[in-house]
Amino acid sequence: MDVSNQWKWSEETGQVILPDEFFAPLPLSVSDDGEIIVGAARAIPAWDTRRAVQWTYGVQHYLWDNDGVVLGNARACNADCSRVAGFYQNPVSISNPDSMRAWYRELSGKVTYIDMPEGAEDNNVVDINATGDLIAGIQAIWEWSPRSFSLVKDGWLWTQDTGSVSLRDILEGDGE
């Protein structure tokens, strides 16, 4: 058995092998009907980075932003995958502030970059709700104390109305 084959399964179809046109594809989320799958694949020539990948009715393709820049990791999609959420661009560039940010992509192809919560060094998407109007993720923040200075992980939530808000702020009552 070739372990590089990616697949999906349903009671109706059983196991179905997904096209494997890219190096080391990794499916991460699937639409409720099983016809659209999103994830990531290794990118050439930088094998250590990933590009956002989508399988739509069995056809595999990369995802780009509005300016034709390849998106990084497609981590999750809502119930019908009309909104895909992910993080980073490929390649990441310190001269481009969007390249380290989380994003969501509409079915039309329009990409919106999500602002990081205040103090965040980076942010990664973890999940999106069924309607696509709530996105959750992890952020890295520098935490100072009298004895240490360390990079710690914190959760964040995004909605259209609130933007990105730290879970710590929400739980401590500082967020909306």
CSV table of N, CA and C in Angstrom, one decimal:
chain,number,residue,atom,x,y,z
A,1,MET,N,0.8,-1.2,0.0
A,1,MET,CA,0.0,0.0,0.0
A,1,MET,C,0.9,1.2,0.0
A,2,ASP,N,0.5,2.2,-0.8
A,2,ASP,CA,1.3,3.5,-0.9
A,2,ASP,C,0.7,4.4,0.2
A,3,VAL,N,1.6,4.7,1.2
A,3,VAL,CA,1.1,5.5,2.3
A,3,VAL,C,1.0,7.0,2.0
A,4,SER,N,1.4,7.4,0.8
A,4,SER,CA,1.3,8.8,0.5
A,4,SER,C,-0.1,9.1,-0.1
A,5,ASN,N,-0.9,8.2,-0.4
A,5,ASN,CA,-2.3,8.4,-0.9
A,5,ASN,C,-3.2,9.0,0.2
A,6,GLN,N,-3.8,10.1,-0.1
A,6,GLN,CA,-4.8,10.7,0.8
A,6,GLN,C,-6.2,10.2,0.3
A,7,TRP,N,-7.1,10.1,1.3
A,7,TRP,CA,-8.4,9.5,0.9
A,7,TRP,C,-9.5,10.2,1.8
A,8,LYS,N,-10.7,9.9,1.3
A,8,LYS,CA,-11.9,10.3,2.1
A,8,LYS,C,-12.8,9.1,2.2
A,9,TRP,N,-13.7,9.0,3.1
A,9,TRP,CA,-14.5,7.9,3.3
A,9,TRP,C,-16.0,8.3,3.6
A,10,SER,N,-16.9,7.6,3.1
A,10,SER,CA,-18.3,7.8,3.5
A,10,SER,C,-19.0,6.5,3.4
A,11,GLU,N,-20.2,6.3,4.1
A,11,GLU,CA,-20.9,5.1,4.0
A,11,GLU,C,-21.3,4.7,2.6
A,12,GLU,N,-21.7,5.8,1.8
A,12,GLU,CA,-22.1,5.6,0.4
A,12,GLU,C,-21.0,5.1,-0.5
A,13,THR,N,-19.9,5.7,-0.4
A,13,THR,CA,-18.8,5.4,-1.4
A,13,THR,C,-17.7,4.5,-0.8
A,14,GLY,N,-17.6,4.4,0.5
A,14,GLY,CA,-16.4,3.7,1.1
A,14,GLY,C,-15.2,4.6,0.9
A,15,GLN,N,-14.0,4.0,0.9
A,15,GLN,CA,-12.8,4.8,0.8
A,15,GLN,C,-12.6,5.2,-0.7
A,16,VAL,N,-12.3,6.5,-0.9
A,16,VAL,CA,-12.0,7.0,-2.2
A,16,VAL,C,-10.6,7.7,-2.1
A,17,ILE,N,-9.7,7.4,-3.0
A,17,ILE,CA,-8.4,8.0,-3.0
A,17,ILE,C,-8.5,9.3,-3.6
A,18,LEU,N,-7.9,10.4,-3.0
A,18,LEU,CA,-7.9,11.7,-3.6
A,18,LEU,C,-6.7,11.9,-4.5
A,19,PRO,N,-6.8,12.7,-5.5
A,19,PRO,CA,-5.7,13.0,-6.4
A,19,PRO,C,-4.5,13.5,-5.6
A,20,ASP,N,-3.3,13.0,-6.0
A,20,ASP,CA,-2.1,13.4,-5.3
A,20,ASP,C,-1.1,14.0,-6.3
A,21,GLU,N,-1.5,15.2,-6.8
A,21,GLU,CA,-0.6,15.9,-7.8
A,21,GLU,C,0.5,16.7,-7.1
A,22,PHE,N,0.4,16.9,-5.8
A,22,PHE,CA,1.4,17.7,-5.1
A,22,PHE,C,2.2,16.8,-4.2
A,23,PHE,N,3.3,17.3,-3.6
A,23,PHE,CA,4.1,16.5,-2.7
A,23,PHE,C,3.6,16.6,-1.3
A,24,ALA,N,3.3,15.4,-0.8
A,24,ALA,CA,2.8,15.2,0.6
A,24,ALA,C,1.6,16.0,1.0
A,25,PRO,N,0.5,15.9,0.2
A,25,PRO,CA,-0.7,16.6,0.6
A,25,PRO,C,-1.3,16.1,1.9
A,26,LEU,N,-1.9,17.1,2.7
A,26,LEU,CA,-2.4,16.8,4.0
A,26,LEU,C,-3.9,17.4,4.1
A,27,PRO,N,-4.9,16.5,3.9
A,27,PRO,CA,-6.3,17.0,4.0
A,27,PRO,C,-6.5,17.3,5.5
A,28,LEU,N,-7.2,18.5,5.8
A,28,LEU,CA,-7.4,18.9,7.1
A,28,LEU,C,-8.9,19.1,7.5
A,29,SER,N,-9.7,19.4,6.5
A,29,SER,CA,-11.1,19.7,6.8
A,29,SER,C,-12.0,19.4,5.5
A,30,VAL,N,-13.2,19.0,5.8
A,30,VAL,CA,-14.1,18.6,4.7
A,30,VAL,C,-15.5,19.2,4.8
A,31,SER,N,-16.1,19.4,3.7
A,31,SER,CA,-17.5,20.0,3.7
A,31,SER,C,-18.4,18.9,4.1
A,32,ASP,N,-19.6,19.3,4.6
A,32,ASP,CA,-20.6,18.3,5.1
A,32,ASP,C,-21.0,17.3,4.1
A,33,ASP,N,-21.0,17.6,2.8
A,33,ASP,CA,-21.4,16.7,1.7
A,33,ASP,C,-20.2,15.8,1.3
A,34,GLY,N,-19.0,16.1,1.8
A,34,GLY,CA,-17.8,15.4,1.4
A,34,GLY,C,-17.2,15.6,0.1
A,35,GLU,N,-17.7,16.7,-0.6
A,35,GLU,CA,-17.2,16.9,-2.0
A,35,GLU,C,-16.1,17.9,-2.1
A,36,ILE,N,-15.9,18.7,-1.0
A,36,ILE,CA,-14.8,19.7,-1.0
A,36,ILE,C,-13.9,19.4,0.2
A,37,ILE,N,-12.6,19.4,0.0
A,37,ILE,CA,-11.7,19.1,1.1
A,37,ILE,C,-10.6,20.2,1.0
A,38,VAL,N,-10.1,20.7,2.1
A,38,VAL,CA,-9.1,21.6,2.2
A,38,VAL,C,-7.9,21.1,3.0
A,39,GLY,N,-6.7,21.6,2.7
A,39,GLY,CA,-5.6,21.2,3.5
A,39,GLY,C,-4.3,21.9,3.0
A,40,ALA,N,-3.2,21.2,3.0
A,40,ALA,CA,-1.9,21.8,2.7
A,40,ALA,C,-1.1,20.7,2.0
A,41,ALA,N,-0.1,21.2,1.2
A,41,ALA,CA,0.9,20.3,0.5
A,41,ALA,C,2.2,21.0,0.6
A,42,ARG,N,3.3,20.2,0.6
A,42,ARG,CA,4.6,20.7,0.6
A,42,ARG,C,4.8,21.5,-0.7
A,43,ALA,N,5.6,22.5,-0.7
A,43,ALA,CA,5.8,23.4,-1.8
A,43,ALA,C,7.3,23.2,-2.4
A,44,ILE,N,7.4,23.2,-3.7
A,44,ILE,CA,8.7,23.2,-4.3
A,44,ILE,C,9.1,24.6,-4.6
A,45,PRO,N,10.3,25.1,-4.4
A,45,PRO,CA,11.5,24.3,-4.0
A,45,PRO,C,11.7,24.2,-2.5
A,46,ALA,N,10.9,25.0,-1.7
A,46,ALA,CA,11.1,25.0,-0.3
A,46,ALA,C,10.2,23.9,0.4
A,47,TRP,N,10.7,22.7,0.5
A,47,TRP,CA,10.0,21.6,1.0
A,47,TRP,C,9.5,21.8,2.4
A,48,ASP,N,10.1,22.7,3.2
A,48,ASP,CA,9.7,22.9,4.6
A,48,ASP,C,8.5,23.8,4.7
A,49,THR,N,8.0,24.4,3.6
A,49,THR,CA,6.8,25.2,3.7
A,49,THR,C,5.6,24.5,3.1
A,50,ARG,N,4.4,25.0,3.4
A,50,ARG,CA,3.2,24.4,2.9
A,50,ARG,C,2.4,25.4,2.1
A,51,ARG,N,1.7,24.9,1.1
A,51,ARG,CA,0.7,25.7,0.3
A,51,ARG,C,-0.7,25.2,0.6
A,52,ALA,N,-1.6,26.2,0.6
A,52,ALA,CA,-3.0,25.8,0.8
A,52,ALA,C,-3.5,25.0,-0.5
A,53,VAL,N,-4.2,23.9,-0.2
A,53,VAL,CA,-4.7,23.0,-1.3
A,53,VAL,C,-6.2,22.8,-1.1
A,54,GLN,N,-6.9,22.7,-2.2
A,54,GLN,CA,-8.3,22.3,-2.1
A,54,GLN,C,-8.6,21.3,-3.1
A,55,TRP,N,-9.4,20.2,-2.7
A,55,TRP,CA,-9.9,19.2,-3.6
A,55,TRP,C,-11.4,19.6,-3.8
A,56,THR,N,-11.8,19.9,-5.0
A,56,THR,CA,-13.2,20.2,-5.3
A,56,THR,C,-13.7,19.2,-6.3
A,57,TYR,N,-14.6,18.4,-5.8
A,57,TYR,CA,-15.2,17.3,-6.7
A,57,TYR,C,-14.1,16.5,-7.3
A,58,GLY,N,-13.0,16.2,-6.5
A,58,GLY,CA,-11.9,15.3,-7.0
A,58,GLY,C,-10.8,16.0,-7.7
A,59,VAL,N,-10.9,17.3,-8.0
A,59,VAL,CA,-9.8,18.0,-8.6
A,59,VAL,C,-9.0,18.8,-7.6
A,60,GLN,N,-7.7,18.7,-7.6
A,60,GLN,CA,-6.8,19.3,-6.6
A,60,GLN,C,-6.2,20.6,-7.2
A,61,HIS,N,-6.2,21.6,-6.4
A,61,HIS,CA,-5.6,22.9,-6.8
A,61,HIS,C,-5.1,23.7,-5.6
A,62,TYR,N,-4.1,24.6,-5.9
A,62,TYR,CA,-3.6,25.5,-4.9
A,62,TYR,C,-4.6,26.7,-4.7
A,63,LEU,N,-4.5,27.4,-3.6
A,63,LEU,CA,-5.4,28.5,-3.3
A,63,LEU,C,-4.5,29.8,-3.3
A,64,TRP,N,-4.9,30.9,-3.9
A,64,TRP,CA,-4.2,32.1,-4.0
A,64,TRP,C,-5.0,33.2,-3.3
A,65,ASP,N,-4.3,34.3,-3.0
A,65,ASP,CA,-5.1,35.5,-2.5
A,65,ASP,C,-5.4,36.4,-3.7
A,66,ASN,N,-6.0,37.6,-3.4
A,66,ASN,CA,-6.5,38.5,-4.4
A,66,ASN,C,-5.4,39.0,-5.3
A,67,ASP,N,-4.1,39.0,-4.8
A,67,ASP,CA,-3.0,39.5,-5.6
A,67,ASP,C,-2.2,38.4,-6.3
A,68,GLY,N,-2.7,37.2,-6.2
A,68,GLY,CA,-2.0,36.1,-6.9
A,68,GLY,C,-0.9,35.5,-6.0
A,69,VAL,N,-0.9,35.8,-4.7
A,69,VAL,CA,0.1,35.2,-3.8
A,69,VAL,C,-0.4,33.9,-3.3
A,70,VAL,N,0.4,32.8,-3.3
A,70,VAL,CA,0.0,31.5,-2.9
A,70,VAL,C,-0.3,31.6,-1.4
A,71,LEU,N,-1.4,31.0,-0.9
A,71,LEU,CA,-1.7,31.0,0.5
A,71,LEU,C,-1.0,29.8,1.2
A,72,GLY,N,-0.8,29.9,2.5
A,72,GLY,CA,0.0,28.9,3.2
A,72,GLY,C,-0.9,27.7,3.5
A,73,ASN,N,-1.3,27.5,4.7
A,73,ASN,CA,-2.1,26.4,5.2
A,73,ASN,C,-3.6,26.6,5.2
A,74,ALA,N,-4.3,25.8,4.5
A,74,ALA,CA,-5.8,25.9,4.6
A,74,ALA,C,-6.2,24.9,5.7
A,75,ARG,N,-6.6,25.4,6.8
A,75,ARG,CA,-6.7,24.6,8.0
A,75,ARG,C,-8.1,24.1,8.2
A,76,ALA,N,-9.2,24.9,7.9
A,76,ALA,CA,-10.5,24.6,8.2
A,76,ALA,C,-11.5,25.2,7.2
A,77,CYS,N,-12.7,24.6,7.0
A,77,CYS,CA,-13.7,25.3,6.2
A,77,CYS,C,-15.1,25.1,6.9
A,78,ASN,N,-16.0,26.0,6.6
A,78,ASN,CA,-17.3,25.9,7.2
A,78,ASN,C,-18.1,24.7,6.6
A,79,ALA,N,-19.4,24.6,6.8
A,79,ALA,CA,-20.1,23.4,6.5
A,79,ALA,C,-20.1,23.0,5.0
A,80,ASP,N,-20.2,24.0,4.1
A,80,ASP,CA,-20.1,23.8,2.7
A,80,ASP,C,-18.8,24.2,2.0
A,81,CYS,N,-17.8,24.6,2.8
A,81,CYS,CA,-16.5,25.0,2.4
A,81,CYS,C,-16.6,26.3,1.5
A,82,SER,N,-17.7,27.1,1.7
A,82,SER,CA,-17.8,28.3,1.0
A,82,SER,C,-16.9,29.4,1.6
A,83,ARG,N,-16.4,29.1,2.8
A,83,ARG,CA,-15.4,30.0,3.5
A,83,ARG,C,-14.3,29.0,4.1
A,84,VAL,N,-13.1,29.2,3.6
A,84,VAL,CA,-12.0,28.5,4.0
A,84,VAL,C,-11.1,29.4,4.9
A,85,ALA,N,-10.6,28.9,6.0
A,85,ALA,CA,-9.8,29.7,6.9
A,85,ALA,C,-8.4,29.0,7.0
A,86,GLY,N,-7.4,29.8,7.0
A,86,GLY,CA,-6.0,29.3,7.1
A,86,GLY,C,-5.0,30.3,7.6
A,87,PHE,N,-3.8,30.1,7.5
A,87,PHE,CA,-2.8,31.0,8.0
A,87,PHE,C,-1.5,31.0,7.1
A,88,TYR,N,-0.9,32.1,7.0
A,88,TYR,CA,0.4,32.4,6.3
A,88,TYR,C,0.2,32.4,4.8
A,89,GLN,N,1.2,32.9,4.2
A,89,GLN,CA,1.4,32.9,2.7
A,89,GLN,C,2.5,32.0,2.4
A,90,ASN,N,2.7,31.6,1.2
A,90,ASN,CA,3.9,30.9,0.8
A,90,ASN,C,4.6,31.6,-0.4
A,91,PRO,N,5.8,32.1,-0.2
A,91,PRO,CA,6.6,32.0,1.0
A,91,PRO,C,6.2,33.1,2.0
A,92,VAL,N,6.6,32.9,3.2
A,92,VAL,CA,6.5,34.0,4.2
A,92,VAL,C,7.6,35.0,3.9
A,93,SER,N,7.2,36.3,4.0
A,93,SER,CA,8.2,37.4,3.8
A,93,SER,C,8.1,38.4,4.8
A,94,ILE,N,9.2,38.8,5.5
A,94,ILE,CA,9.1,39.8,6.5
A,94,ILE,C,8.8,41.2,5.9
A,95,SER,N,8.9,41.4,4.6
A,95,SER,CA,8.6,42.7,4.0
A,95,SER,C,7.1,42.8,3.7
A,96,ASN,N,6.3,41.7,3.9
A,96,ASN,CA,4.9,41.7,3.6
A,96,ASN,C,4.1,41.4,4.9
A,97,PRO,N,3.5,42.3,5.5
A,97,PRO,CA,2.8,42.1,6.8
A,97,PRO,C,1.7,41.0,6.7
A,98,ASP,N,1.1,40.8,5.5
A,98,ASP,CA,0.0,39.8,5.4
A,98,ASP,C,0.6,38.4,5.4
A,99,SER,N,1.9,38.2,5.1
A,99,SER,CA,2.4,36.9,5.0
A,99,SER,C,2.4,36.0,6.2
A,100,MET,N,2.3,36.7,7.4
A,100,MET,CA,2.3,35.9,8.7
A,100,MET,C,0.9,35.9,9.3
A,101,ARG,N,-0.1,36.4,8.6
A,101,ARG,CA,-1.4,36.5,9.2
A,101,ARG,C,-2.3,35.4,8.8
A,102,ALA,N,-3.3,35.2,9.7
A,102,ALA,CA,-4.4,34.3,9.4
A,102,ALA,C,-5.3,34.9,8.3
A,103,TRP,N,-6.1,34.1,7.6
A,103,TRP,CA,-6.9,34.6,6.5
A,103,TRP,C,-8.1,33.8,6.3
A,104,TYR,N,-9.1,34.3,5.6
A,104,TYR,CA,-10.2,33.5,5.2
A,104,TYR,C,-10.5,33.8,3.7
A,105,ARG,N,-11.0,32.8,3.0
A,105,ARG,CA,-11.2,32.9,1.6
A,105,ARG,C,-12.6,32.5,1.3
A,106,GLU,N,-13.3,33.4,0.5
A,106,GLU,CA,-14.7,33.2,0.1
A,106,GLU,C,-14.7,32.3,-1.1
A,107,LEU,N,-15.9,31.7,-1.4
A,107,LEU,CA,-16.1,30.9,-2.6
A,107,LEU,C,-15.7,31.6,-3.8
A,108,SER,N,-15.9,32.9,-3.8
A,108,SER,CA,-15.6,33.8,-5.0
A,108,SER,C,-14.1,33.9,-5.2
A,109,GLY,N,-13.3,33.5,-4.2
A,109,GLY,CA,-11.9,33.6,-4.3
A,109,GLY,C,-11.3,34.8,-3.6
A,110,LYS,N,-12.2,35.7,-3.1
A,110,LYS,CA,-11.8,36.9,-2.3
A,110,LYS,C,-11.2,36.4,-1.0
A,111,VAL,N,-10.0,37.0,-0.7
A,111,VAL,CA,-9.3,36.6,0.5
A,111,VAL,C,-9.2,37.9,1.4
A,112,THR,N,-9.5,37.7,2.7
A,112,THR,CA,-9.4,38.7,3.7
A,112,THR,C,-8.4,38.3,4.7
A,113,TYR,N,-7.4,39.1,5.0
A,113,TYR,CA,-6.5,38.8,6.1
A,113,TYR,C,-7.0,39.3,7.4
A,114,ILE,N,-6.8,38.5,8.4
A,114,ILE,CA,-7.4,38.7,9.7
A,114,ILE,C,-6.3,39.4,10.6
A,115,ASP,N,-6.7,40.6,11.2
A,115,ASP,CA,-5.7,41.2,12.1
A,115,ASP,C,-5.4,40.4,13.3
A,116,MET,N,-4.2,40.4,13.7
A,116,MET,CA,-3.8,39.7,14.9
A,116,MET,C,-4.3,40.5,16.2
A,117,PRO,N,-4.6,39.8,17.2
A,117,PRO,CA,-4.9,40.5,18.5
A,117,PRO,C,-3.7,41.3,18.9
A,118,GLU,N,-3.9,42.3,19.7
A,118,GLU,CA,-2.8,43.2,20.1
A,118,GLU,C,-1.8,42.4,20.9
A,119,GLY,N,-0.5,42.6,20.5
A,119,GLY,CA,0.6,42.0,21.2
A,119,GLY,C,1.0,40.6,20.6
A,120,ALA,N,0.2,40.1,19.6
A,120,ALA,CA,0.5,38.8,19.0
A,120,ALA,C,1.7,38.9,18.1
A,121,GLU,N,2.6,37.8,18.1
A,121,GLU,CA,3.7,37.7,17.2
A,121,GLU,C,3.3,37.0,15.9
A,122,ASP,N,2.4,36.1,16.0
A,122,ASP,CA,1.8,35.4,14.9
A,122,ASP,C,0.5,34.8,15.3
A,123,ASN,N,-0.3,34.3,14.3
A,123,ASN,CA,-1.6,33.7,14.6
A,123,ASN,C,-1.9,32.6,13.6
A,124,ASN,N,-2.4,31.5,14.1
A,124,ASN,CA,-2.7,30.3,13.3
A,124,ASN,C,-4.2,30.0,13.5
A,125,VAL,N,-4.8,29.6,12.5
A,125,VAL,CA,-6.2,29.2,12.5
A,125,VAL,C,-6.3,27.7,13.0
A,126,VAL,N,-7.3,27.5,13.9
A,126,VAL,CA,-7.5,26.1,14.4
A,126,VAL,C,-8.8,25.6,13.8
A,127,ASP,N,-9.9,26.4,13.8
A,127,ASP,CA,-11.2,25.9,13.4
A,127,ASP,C,-12.1,27.1,13.0
A,128,ILE,N,-13.2,26.7,12.3
A,128,ILE,CA,-14.2,27.7,11.9
A,128,ILE,C,-15.6,27.0,12.2
A,129,ASN,N,-16.6,27.8,12.5
A,129,ASN,CA,-17.9,27.2,12.8
A,129,ASN,C,-18.6,26.9,11.4
A,130,ALA,N,-19.8,26.2,11.6
A,130,ALA,CA,-20.5,25.8,10.4
A,130,ALA,C,-20.9,26.9,9.4
A,131,THR,N,-21.3,28.1,10.0
A,131,THR,CA,-21.7,29.1,9.1
A,131,THR,C,-20.5,30.0,8.6
A,132,GLY,N,-19.4,29.9,9.2
A,132,GLY,CA,-18.2,30.6,8.7
A,132,GLY,C,-18.0,32.0,9.3
A,133,ASP,N,-18.9,32.3,10.3
A,133,ASP,CA,-18.8,33.7,10.9
A,133,ASP,C,-18.0,33.7,12.2
A,134,LEU,N,-17.4,32.6,12.7
A,134,LEU,CA,-16.6,32.6,13.9
A,134,LEU,C,-15.4,31.7,13.6
A,135,ILE,N,-14.2,32.3,13.7
A,135,ILE,CA,-13.0,31.6,13.5
A,135,ILE,C,-12.2,31.6,14.8
A,136,ALA,N,-11.6,30.5,15.1
A,136,ALA,CA,-10.8,30.3,16.3
A,136,ALA,C,-9.3,30.0,16.0
A,137,GLY,N,-8.4,30.4,16.8
A,137,GLY,CA,-7.0,30.1,16.5
A,137,GLY,C,-6.1,30.2,17.7
A,138,ILE,N,-4.8,30.1,17.5
A,138,ILE,CA,-3.8,30.2,18.5
A,138,ILE,C,-2.8,31.3,18.1
A,139,GLN,N,-2.4,32.1,19.1
A,139,GLN,CA,-1.5,33.2,18.8
A,139,GLN,C,-0.3,33.0,19.8
A,140,ALA,N,0.9,33.5,19.3
A,140,ALA,CA,2.0,33.6,20.2
A,140,ALA,C,2.2,35.0,20.7
A,141,ILE,N,2.4,35.1,22.0
A,141,ILE,CA,2.6,36.4,22.6
A,141,ILE,C,3.8,36.4,23.6
A,142,TRP,N,4.5,37.5,23.7
A,142,TRP,CA,5.6,37.6,24.6
A,142,TRP,C,5.0,37.9,26.0
A,143,GLU,N,5.4,37.2,27.0
A,143,GLU,CA,4.9,37.4,28.3
A,143,GLU,C,6.1,37.8,29.2
A,144,TRP,N,5.9,38.9,29.9
A,144,TRP,CA,7.0,39.5,30.7
A,144,TRP,C,6.6,39.2,32.2
A,145,SER,N,7.6,38.8,33.0
A,145,SER,CA,7.4,38.7,34.4
A,145,SER,C,8.8,39.2,35.0
A,146,PRO,N,8.8,39.5,36.3
A,146,PRO,CA,10.1,39.9,36.9
A,146,PRO,C,11.2,38.9,36.7
A,147,ARG,N,10.9,37.7,36.5
A,147,ARG,CA,12.0,36.7,36.4
A,147,ARG,C,12.2,36.1,35.0
A,148,SER,N,11.2,36.4,34.1
A,148,SER,CA,11.4,35.7,32.8
A,148,SER,C,10.7,36.5,31.7
A,149,PHE,N,11.1,36.2,30.5
A,149,PHE,CA,10.5,36.7,29.3
A,149,PHE,C,10.4,35.6,28.4
A,150,SER,N,9.1,35.2,28.1
A,150,SER,CA,8.9,34.0,27.3
A,150,SER,C,7.8,34.2,26.3
A,151,LEU,N,7.8,33.4,25.2
A,151,LEU,CA,6.8,33.3,24.2
A,151,LEU,C,5.8,32.3,24.6
A,152,VAL,N,4.6,32.7,24.8
A,152,VAL,CA,3.5,31.7,25.2
A,152,VAL,C,2.4,31.7,24.2
A,153,LYS,N,1.6,30.6,24.2
A,153,LYS,CA,0.5,30.5,23.3
A,153,LYS,C,-0.8,30.9,24.0
A,154,ASP,N,-1.7,31.5,23.2
A,154,ASP,CA,-3.0,32.0,23.7
A,154,ASP,C,-4.0,31.8,22.6
A,155,GLY,N,-5.2,31.5,22.9
A,155,GLY,CA,-6.2,31.4,21.9
A,155,GLY,C,-6.8,32.8,21.5
A,156,TRP,N,-7.4,32.8,20.4
A,156,TRP,CA,-8.1,34.0,19.9
A,156,TRP,C,-9.4,33.6,19.2
A,157,LEU,N,-10.3,34.5,19.1
A,157,LEU,CA,-11.6,34.3,18.4
A,157,LEU,C,-11.8,35.5,17.4
A,158,TRP,N,-12.3,35.3,16.3
A,158,TRP,CA,-12.6,36.3,15.3
A,158,TRP,C,-14.0,36.3,14.9
A,159,THR,N,-14.7,37.4,14.8
A,159,THR,CA,-16.0,37.6,14.2
A,159,THR,C,-15.9,38.9,13.4
A,160,GLN,N,-16.8,39.1,12.4
A,160,GLN,CA,-16.8,40.3,11.6
A,160,GLN,C,-17.0,41.5,12.5
A,161,ASP,N,-17.8,41.4,13.6
A,161,ASP,CA,-18.1,42.5,14.4
A,161,ASP,C,-17.0,42.9,15.4
A,162,THR,N,-16.3,41.9,15.9
A,162,THR,CA,-15.3,42.1,17.0
A,162,THR,C,-13.9,42.1,16.4
A,163,GLY,N,-13.6,41.5,15.3
A,163,GLY,CA,-12.3,41.3,14.8
A,163,GLY,C,-11.7,40.2,15.7
A,164,SER,N,-10.3,40.2,15.7
A,164,SER,CA,-9.6,39.2,16.6
A,164,SER,C,-9.5,39.6,18.0
A,165,VAL,N,-9.9,38.8,18.9
A,165,VAL,CA,-9.9,39.1,20.3
A,165,VAL,C,-9.2,37.9,21.1
A,166,SER,N,-8.3,38.2,21.9
A,166,SER,CA,-7.6,37.2,22.7
A,166,SER,C,-8.6,36.5,23.6
A,167,LEU,N,-8.5,35.2,23.7
A,167,LEU,CA,-9.3,34.4,24.7
A,167,LEU,C,-9.1,34.8,26.1
A,168,ARG,N,-7.8,35.1,26.4
A,168,ARG,CA,-7.4,35.6,27.7
A,168,ARG,C,-8.2,36.9,28.0
A,169,ASP,N,-8.3,37.8,27.1
A,169,ASP,CA,-9.1,39.0,27.3
A,169,ASP,C,-10.6,38.7,27.5
A,170,ILE,N,-11.1,37.8,26.8
A,170,ILE,CA,-12.5,37.4,26.9
A,170,ILE,C,-12.8,36.8,28.3
A,171,LEU,N,-11.9,35.9,28.7
A,171,LEU,CA,-12.1,35.2,29.9
A,171,LEU,C,-11.9,36.1,31.1
A,172,GLU,N,-11.0,37.0,31.0
A,172,GLU,CA,-10.7,38.0,32.1
A,172,GLU,C,-11.7,39.1,32.1
A,173,GLY,N,-12.5,39.2,31.1
A,173,GLY,CA,-13.5,40.3,31.0
A,173,GLY,C,-13.1,41.5,30.3
A,174,ASP,N,-11.9,41.5,29.7
A,174,ASP,CA,-11.5,42.7,29.0
A,174,ASP,C,-11.9,42.8,27.5
A,175,GLY,N,-12.4,41.7,27.0
A,175,GLY,CA,-12.8,41.6,25.6
A,175,GLY,C,-14.3,41.7,25.5
A,176,GLU,N,-14.8,41.9,24.3
A,176,GLU,CA,-16.3,42.0,24.1
A,176,GLU,C,-16.9,40.6,23.9
